[in-house]
Amino acid sequence: MKLEEVEAEDNVSTVVQFVLLGFSELPNLQGFLSGLFSIIYMVVPIGNSLIVIITRFDPELHKPMYFFLANFSVLEICYVSVTLPRILFSLRTLDRSISLVGCATQLCFFLVLGTTESFLLAVMSYDHYVAICKPLYYPLVIRPKKCHQLAAGAWLGGMPVQVGQTWQIFSLHFCHSKQINHFFCDTSPILKLACGDTSLQEMSIYVLVMLVALVPFMLILVSYSKIIGTILRLPTAQGRTKAFSTCSSHLLVVVLFFGSASITYFRPTSSHSAGTDKLLSLFYTIVTPMFNPVIYTLRNQDVLAALRRVWLKI
């Protein structure tokens, strides 16, 4: 029995760095992927920065809805900056190593920003609900001070628990392989490298995801059920079309983000496959932030009009 304990201790090593396998299984596509992700990393900041600029400098967009949209655009720039630079570095240099501290830092920022996105989408749905269902009370309910409080709550609300979650994961011992079969440090592939039973950590992650993702999603569903009911009762087709166009872009982003993220994190760890996890992660970490500017500009007449005004001034 003592011999087995010694052998078990010998198998536990003090890990100082991991190896992100990323897309190493596609050796012939490294150049193509590097070019593709480079284009995406240019498109996301430019597109989202454009939304921030026009909402800041166009007086017609000095409204709570566009204040939250500007916050969301800044968030998307931060979100892709957590994963894409590391992906590009690995693809170009073929150096896939990442330090333990670097991996923990990346995971912490990823979890905090993901929680912020979940909360901010819920705040935006609340703004739409008040604007459409209680328009007379809108100026009283959604005041500038309230907007800043809601935005601050979305940005800071998930920080303590996600920092604690990161500390809990990286306080584990890691043994055998140091290879993370993913393109960034995420909870599931890291837990697979941990020694011993990780069921407690898996349960805590599941509960936390329920709190920071499922609860906001349910609030969004409640808001939109009331919004749709109000829209259907509007007397004119023009009024219904305008109200629906106000919400459709936000609703599309909600479906893209929560759809891919929920499939990833609500599945049991035993049923996770590296290929599926990577594909789903690409959607909510890279694809959604890339399409957000397109979704919000093409489906929002106020933003399109502001873009035309900016273009004419140029």
Coordinates of C-alpha atoms in Angstrom, one line a residue:
M1 CA 0.0 0.0 0.0
K2 CA 2.9 2.4 0.9
L3 CA 4.6 1.5 -2.3
E4 CA 1.5 2.4 -4.3
E5 CA 1.3 5.8 -2.5
V6 CA 4.9 6.6 -3.3
E7 CA 4.4 5.7 -7.0
A8 CA 1.3 7.9 -7.1
E9 CA 3.3 10.8 -5.6
D10 CA 6.0 10.2 -8.2
N11 CA 3.5 10.6 -11.0
V12 CA 2.5 14.1 -9.8
S13 CA 4.8 16.7 -11.2
T14 CA 5.0 20.4 -10.5
V15 CA 3.8 21.7 -13.9
V16 CA 5.3 25.1 -14.8
Q17 CA 4.0 25.2 -18.4
F18 CA 1.5 23.6 -20.7
V19 CA 1.4 23.0 -24.4
L20 CA -1.7 24.2 -26.4
L21 CA -2.1 21.8 -29.2
G22 CA -4.5 24.2 -31.0
F23 CA -4.8 23.2 -34.7
S24 CA -1.7 21.1 -34.8
E25 CA -3.7 18.2 -36.3
L26 CA -4.0 20.3 -39.4
P27 CA -0.3 20.8 -40.4
N28 CA -1.0 21.7 -44.0
L29 CA -3.4 24.5 -43.1
Q30 CA -1.2 26.4 -40.6
G31 CA -0.5 29.2 -43.1
F32 CA -4.2 29.4 -44.2
L33 CA -5.4 29.5 -40.6
S34 CA -2.8 32.2 -39.7
G35 CA -4.0 34.4 -42.6
L36 CA -7.7 33.8 -41.7
F37 CA -7.3 34.6 -38.0
S38 CA -5.2 37.6 -38.9
I39 CA -8.0 39.0 -41.0
I40 CA -10.5 38.3 -38.3
Y41 CA -8.4 40.0 -35.7
M42 CA -8.3 43.1 -37.9
V43 CA -12.1 43.0 -38.7
V44 CA -13.3 42.6 -35.1
P45 CA -11.5 45.7 -33.6
I46 CA -12.2 47.8 -36.6
G47 CA -15.9 46.9 -36.8
N48 CA -16.6 47.2 -33.1
S49 CA -14.5 50.4 -32.8
L50 CA -16.6 51.9 -35.5
I51 CA -19.8 51.3 -33.5
V52 CA -18.2 52.8 -30.4
I53 CA -17.1 55.9 -32.4
I54 CA -20.5 56.6 -34.0
T55 CA -22.4 56.0 -30.8
R56 CA -20.1 58.4 -29.0
F57 CA -20.0 61.2 -31.6
D58 CA -23.4 61.1 -33.3
P59 CA -26.0 63.0 -31.2
E60 CA -28.8 60.8 -32.6
L61 CA -27.3 57.8 -30.9
H62 CA -27.0 59.3 -27.5
K63 CA -29.5 56.9 -26.1
P64 CA -29.3 54.2 -23.4
M65 CA -29.7 51.4 -26.0
Y66 CA -26.6 52.6 -27.9
F67 CA -24.7 53.2 -24.7
F68 CA -25.1 49.5 -23.9
L69 CA -24.2 48.7 -27.5
A70 CA -21.0 50.6 -27.2
N71 CA -20.1 48.7 -24.0
F72 CA -20.9 45.5 -25.8
S73 CA -18.6 46.4 -28.7
V74 CA -15.7 47.2 -26.3
L75 CA -16.3 43.9 -24.6
E76 CA -16.1 42.0 -27.9
I77 CA -12.7 43.6 -28.7
C78 CA -11.5 42.5 -25.3
Y79 CA -13.0 39.1 -25.7
V80 CA -11.2 38.2 -28.9
S81 CA -8.0 39.7 -27.5
V82 CA -7.9 37.0 -24.9
T83 CA -7.6 34.1 -27.4
L84 CA -6.7 35.3 -30.9
P85 CA -3.2 36.8 -30.2
R86 CA -2.2 33.5 -28.6
I87 CA -3.6 31.5 -31.5
L88 CA -1.7 33.7 -34.0
F89 CA 1.5 33.4 -32.1
S90 CA 1.3 29.6 -32.0
L91 CA 0.5 29.4 -35.7
R92 CA 3.3 31.7 -36.8
T93 CA 6.1 30.5 -34.5
L94 CA 4.9 26.9 -33.9
D95 CA 5.7 27.6 -30.3
R96 CA 2.7 26.2 -28.5
S97 CA 4.0 26.3 -24.9
I98 CA 2.2 28.5 -22.4
S99 CA 3.3 29.1 -18.8
L100 CA 1.1 28.0 -15.9
V101 CA 0.6 31.6 -14.9
G102 CA -0.1 32.6 -18.5
C103 CA -2.7 29.8 -18.8
A104 CA -4.4 30.8 -15.5
T105 CA -4.4 34.5 -16.6
Q106 CA -6.0 33.6 -19.9
L107 CA -8.6 31.4 -18.4
C108 CA -9.5 34.0 -15.7
F109 CA -9.9 36.8 -18.3
F110 CA -11.9 34.5 -20.6
L111 CA -14.3 33.5 -17.8
V112 CA -14.7 37.1 -16.5
L113 CA -15.4 38.5 -19.9
G114 CA -17.7 35.6 -20.8
T115 CA -19.7 36.3 -17.7
T116 CA -19.7 40.0 -18.5
E117 CA -21.2 39.2 -22.0
S118 CA -23.9 37.1 -20.4
F119 CA -24.8 39.8 -18.0
L120 CA -24.6 42.6 -20.6
L121 CA -26.9 40.8 -23.0
A122 CA -29.5 40.4 -20.1
V123 CA -29.1 44.2 -19.4
M124 CA -29.7 45.0 -23.1
S125 CA -32.8 42.8 -23.1
Y126 CA -34.1 44.7 -20.0
D127 CA -33.5 48.0 -21.8
H128 CA -35.5 46.7 -24.8
Y129 CA -38.3 45.5 -22.5
V130 CA -38.7 48.9 -20.8
A131 CA -38.5 50.8 -24.1
I132 CA -41.2 48.7 -25.8
C133 CA -43.4 47.5 -23.0
K134 CA -43.3 50.6 -20.8
P135 CA -42.3 53.5 -23.2
L136 CA -43.9 56.2 -21.0
Y137 CA -41.7 55.2 -18.0
Y138 CA -38.6 54.7 -20.1
P139 CA -37.0 58.1 -19.4
L140 CA -37.6 57.6 -15.6
V141 CA -36.4 54.0 -15.4
I142 CA -33.4 54.0 -17.7
R143 CA -31.7 57.2 -16.5
P144 CA -28.0 57.9 -17.3
K145 CA -27.0 57.0 -13.7
K146 CA -29.0 53.8 -13.9
C147 CA -27.3 53.0 -17.3
H148 CA -23.8 53.4 -15.7
Q149 CA -24.8 51.3 -12.7
L150 CA -26.1 48.5 -14.9
A151 CA -23.0 48.5 -17.1
A152 CA -20.7 48.5 -14.1
G153 CA -22.6 45.6 -12.6
A154 CA -22.3 43.6 -15.9
W155 CA -18.5 44.3 -16.1
L156 CA -17.7 43.7 -12.4
G157 CA -20.4 41.3 -11.3
G158 CA -18.8 38.0 -12.3
M159 CA -15.2 39.0 -11.4
P160 CA -15.0 37.7 -7.8
V161 CA -16.5 34.3 -8.5
Q162 CA -14.5 33.7 -11.7
V163 CA -11.3 34.6 -10.1
G164 CA -12.1 32.1 -7.3
Q165 CA -13.1 29.5 -9.9
T166 CA -9.7 30.0 -11.7
W167 CA -7.8 29.7 -8.4
Q168 CA -9.7 26.5 -7.6
I169 CA -8.9 24.9 -10.9
F170 CA -5.2 25.8 -10.8
S171 CA -4.8 24.7 -7.2
L172 CA -5.1 21.1 -8.5
H173 CA -2.2 18.8 -9.2
F174 CA -1.5 17.9 -12.8
C175 CA 0.1 14.7 -13.9
H176 CA 1.2 12.8 -17.0
S177 CA 0.5 14.9 -20.0
K178 CA 0.9 18.7 -20.1
Q179 CA -0.8 18.9 -23.5
I180 CA -4.1 20.9 -23.6
N181 CA -6.0 19.7 -26.6
H182 CA -7.5 23.2 -27.3
F183 CA -6.5 26.5 -28.8
F184 CA -6.8 28.3 -25.5
C185 CA -6.9 27.5 -21.8
D186 CA -10.5 26.4 -21.1
T187 CA -11.9 24.6 -18.1
S188 CA -12.7 21.2 -19.6
P189 CA -9.4 20.4 -21.3
I190 CA -7.5 21.6 -18.2
L191 CA -9.5 19.4 -15.8
K192 CA -8.7 16.4 -18.0
L193 CA -5.0 16.8 -17.1
A194 CA -5.6 16.9 -13.3
C195 CA -4.8 14.0 -11.1
G196 CA -7.4 12.2 -9.2
D197 CA -11.1 12.8 -8.9
T198 CA -12.2 16.2 -10.3
S199 CA -16.0 15.7 -9.8
L200 CA -16.1 18.4 -7.2
Q201 CA -14.6 20.9 -9.5
E202 CA -16.8 19.8 -12.4
M203 CA -19.9 20.3 -10.2
S204 CA -18.8 23.7 -9.0
I205 CA -18.2 24.8 -12.7
Y206 CA -21.6 23.4 -13.6
V207 CA -23.3 25.4 -10.8
L208 CA -21.4 28.5 -11.7
V209 CA -22.4 28.3 -15.3
M210 CA -26.0 27.9 -14.2
L211 CA -25.7 31.1 -12.2
V212 CA -23.8 33.3 -14.7
A213 CA -25.4 31.9 -18.0
L214 CA -28.7 30.2 -17.4
V215 CA -30.1 32.8 -15.0
P216 CA -29.4 35.7 -17.4
F217 CA -30.7 33.6 -20.3
M218 CA -34.0 33.0 -18.5
L219 CA -34.3 36.7 -17.8
I220 CA -33.8 37.4 -21.5
L221 CA -36.5 34.8 -22.3
V222 CA -38.9 36.5 -19.9
S223 CA -38.1 39.9 -21.3
Y224 CA -38.7 38.8 -24.9
S225 CA -41.9 36.9 -24.1
K226 CA -43.3 40.2 -22.8
I227 CA -41.8 42.2 -25.7
I228 CA -43.3 39.8 -28.3
G229 CA -46.7 40.0 -26.6
T230 CA -46.5 43.8 -26.7
I231 CA -45.4 43.9 -30.3
L232 CA -48.3 41.7 -31.4
R233 CA -50.7 44.1 -29.8
L234 CA -49.4 47.2 -31.6
P235 CA -52.2 48.6 -33.8
T236 CA -50.1 49.3 -37.0
A237 CA -47.9 47.0 -39.1
Q238 CA -45.3 49.8 -39.3
G239 CA -45.1 50.0 -35.5
R240 CA -44.7 46.2 -35.2
T241 CA -41.9 46.2 -37.9
K242 CA -40.0 49.1 -36.2
A243 CA -40.3 47.4 -32.7
F244 CA -39.2 44.1 -34.1
S245 CA -36.2 45.6 -36.0
T246 CA -35.1 47.2 -32.7
C247 CA -34.8 43.8 -31.0
S248 CA -34.0 41.4 -33.8
S249 CA -30.2 42.1 -33.9
H250 CA -29.9 41.6 -30.2
L251 CA -31.9 38.5 -30.3
L252 CA -29.7 37.0 -33.0
V253 CA -26.6 37.7 -31.0
V254 CA -28.2 36.0 -27.9
V255 CA -29.0 32.9 -29.9
L256 CA -25.4 32.7 -31.3
F257 CA -23.7 33.2 -28.0
F258 CA -25.9 31.2 -25.6
G259 CA -26.5 28.5 -28.2
S260 CA -22.9 27.5 -28.7
A261 CA -21.8 28.2 -25.1
S262 CA -24.6 26.2 -23.5
I263 CA -23.8 23.1 -25.7
T264 CA -20.2 23.3 -24.6
Y265 CA -20.6 23.8 -20.9
F266 CA -23.8 22.0 -20.1
R267 CA -22.6 18.7 -21.5
P268 CA -21.0 16.2 -19.1
T269 CA -17.2 16.3 -19.2
S270 CA -17.1 12.6 -20.2
S271 CA -18.9 13.4 -23.4
H272 CA -16.7 16.2 -24.5
S273 CA -14.6 15.7 -27.6
A274 CA -11.7 17.9 -28.5
G275 CA -12.9 18.5 -32.1
T276 CA -16.4 19.5 -31.1
D277 CA -15.2 21.7 -28.3
K278 CA -12.9 23.6 -30.6
L279 CA -15.6 24.1 -33.2
L280 CA -18.2 25.3 -30.7
S281 CA -15.6 27.5 -28.9
L282 CA -14.8 29.2 -32.3
F283 CA -18.4 30.3 -32.5
Y284 CA -18.7 32.2 -29.2
T285 CA -15.1 33.4 -28.9
I286 CA -14.4 34.5 -32.5
V287 CA -17.2 34.1 -35.0
T288 CA -19.9 35.9 -32.9
P289 CA -17.7 39.0 -32.1
M290 CA -16.8 39.1 -35.8
F291 CA -20.4 39.2 -37.0
N292 CA -21.7 41.5 -34.2
P293 CA -20.9 44.8 -36.1
V294 CA -22.5 43.4 -39.2
I295 CA -25.6 42.3 -37.4
Y296 CA -26.1 45.5 -35.5
T297 CA -25.4 47.8 -38.5
L298 CA -27.4 46.0 -41.2
R299 CA -30.4 45.3 -39.0
N300 CA -30.6 48.7 -37.2
Q301 CA -31.8 51.7 -39.2
D302 CA -30.5 54.3 -36.7
V303 CA -27.0 52.9 -36.9
L304 CA -27.1 52.7 -40.7
A305 CA -28.3 56.4 -40.8
A306 CA -25.5 57.4 -38.4
L307 CA -22.9 55.6 -40.6
R308 CA -24.2 57.5 -43.7
R309 CA -23.9 60.8 -41.8
V310 CA -20.3 60.0 -40.8
W311 CA -19.5 58.9 -44.4
L312 CA -20.9 62.2 -45.8
K313 CA -18.8 64.2 -43.3
I314 CA -15.7 62.4 -44.4

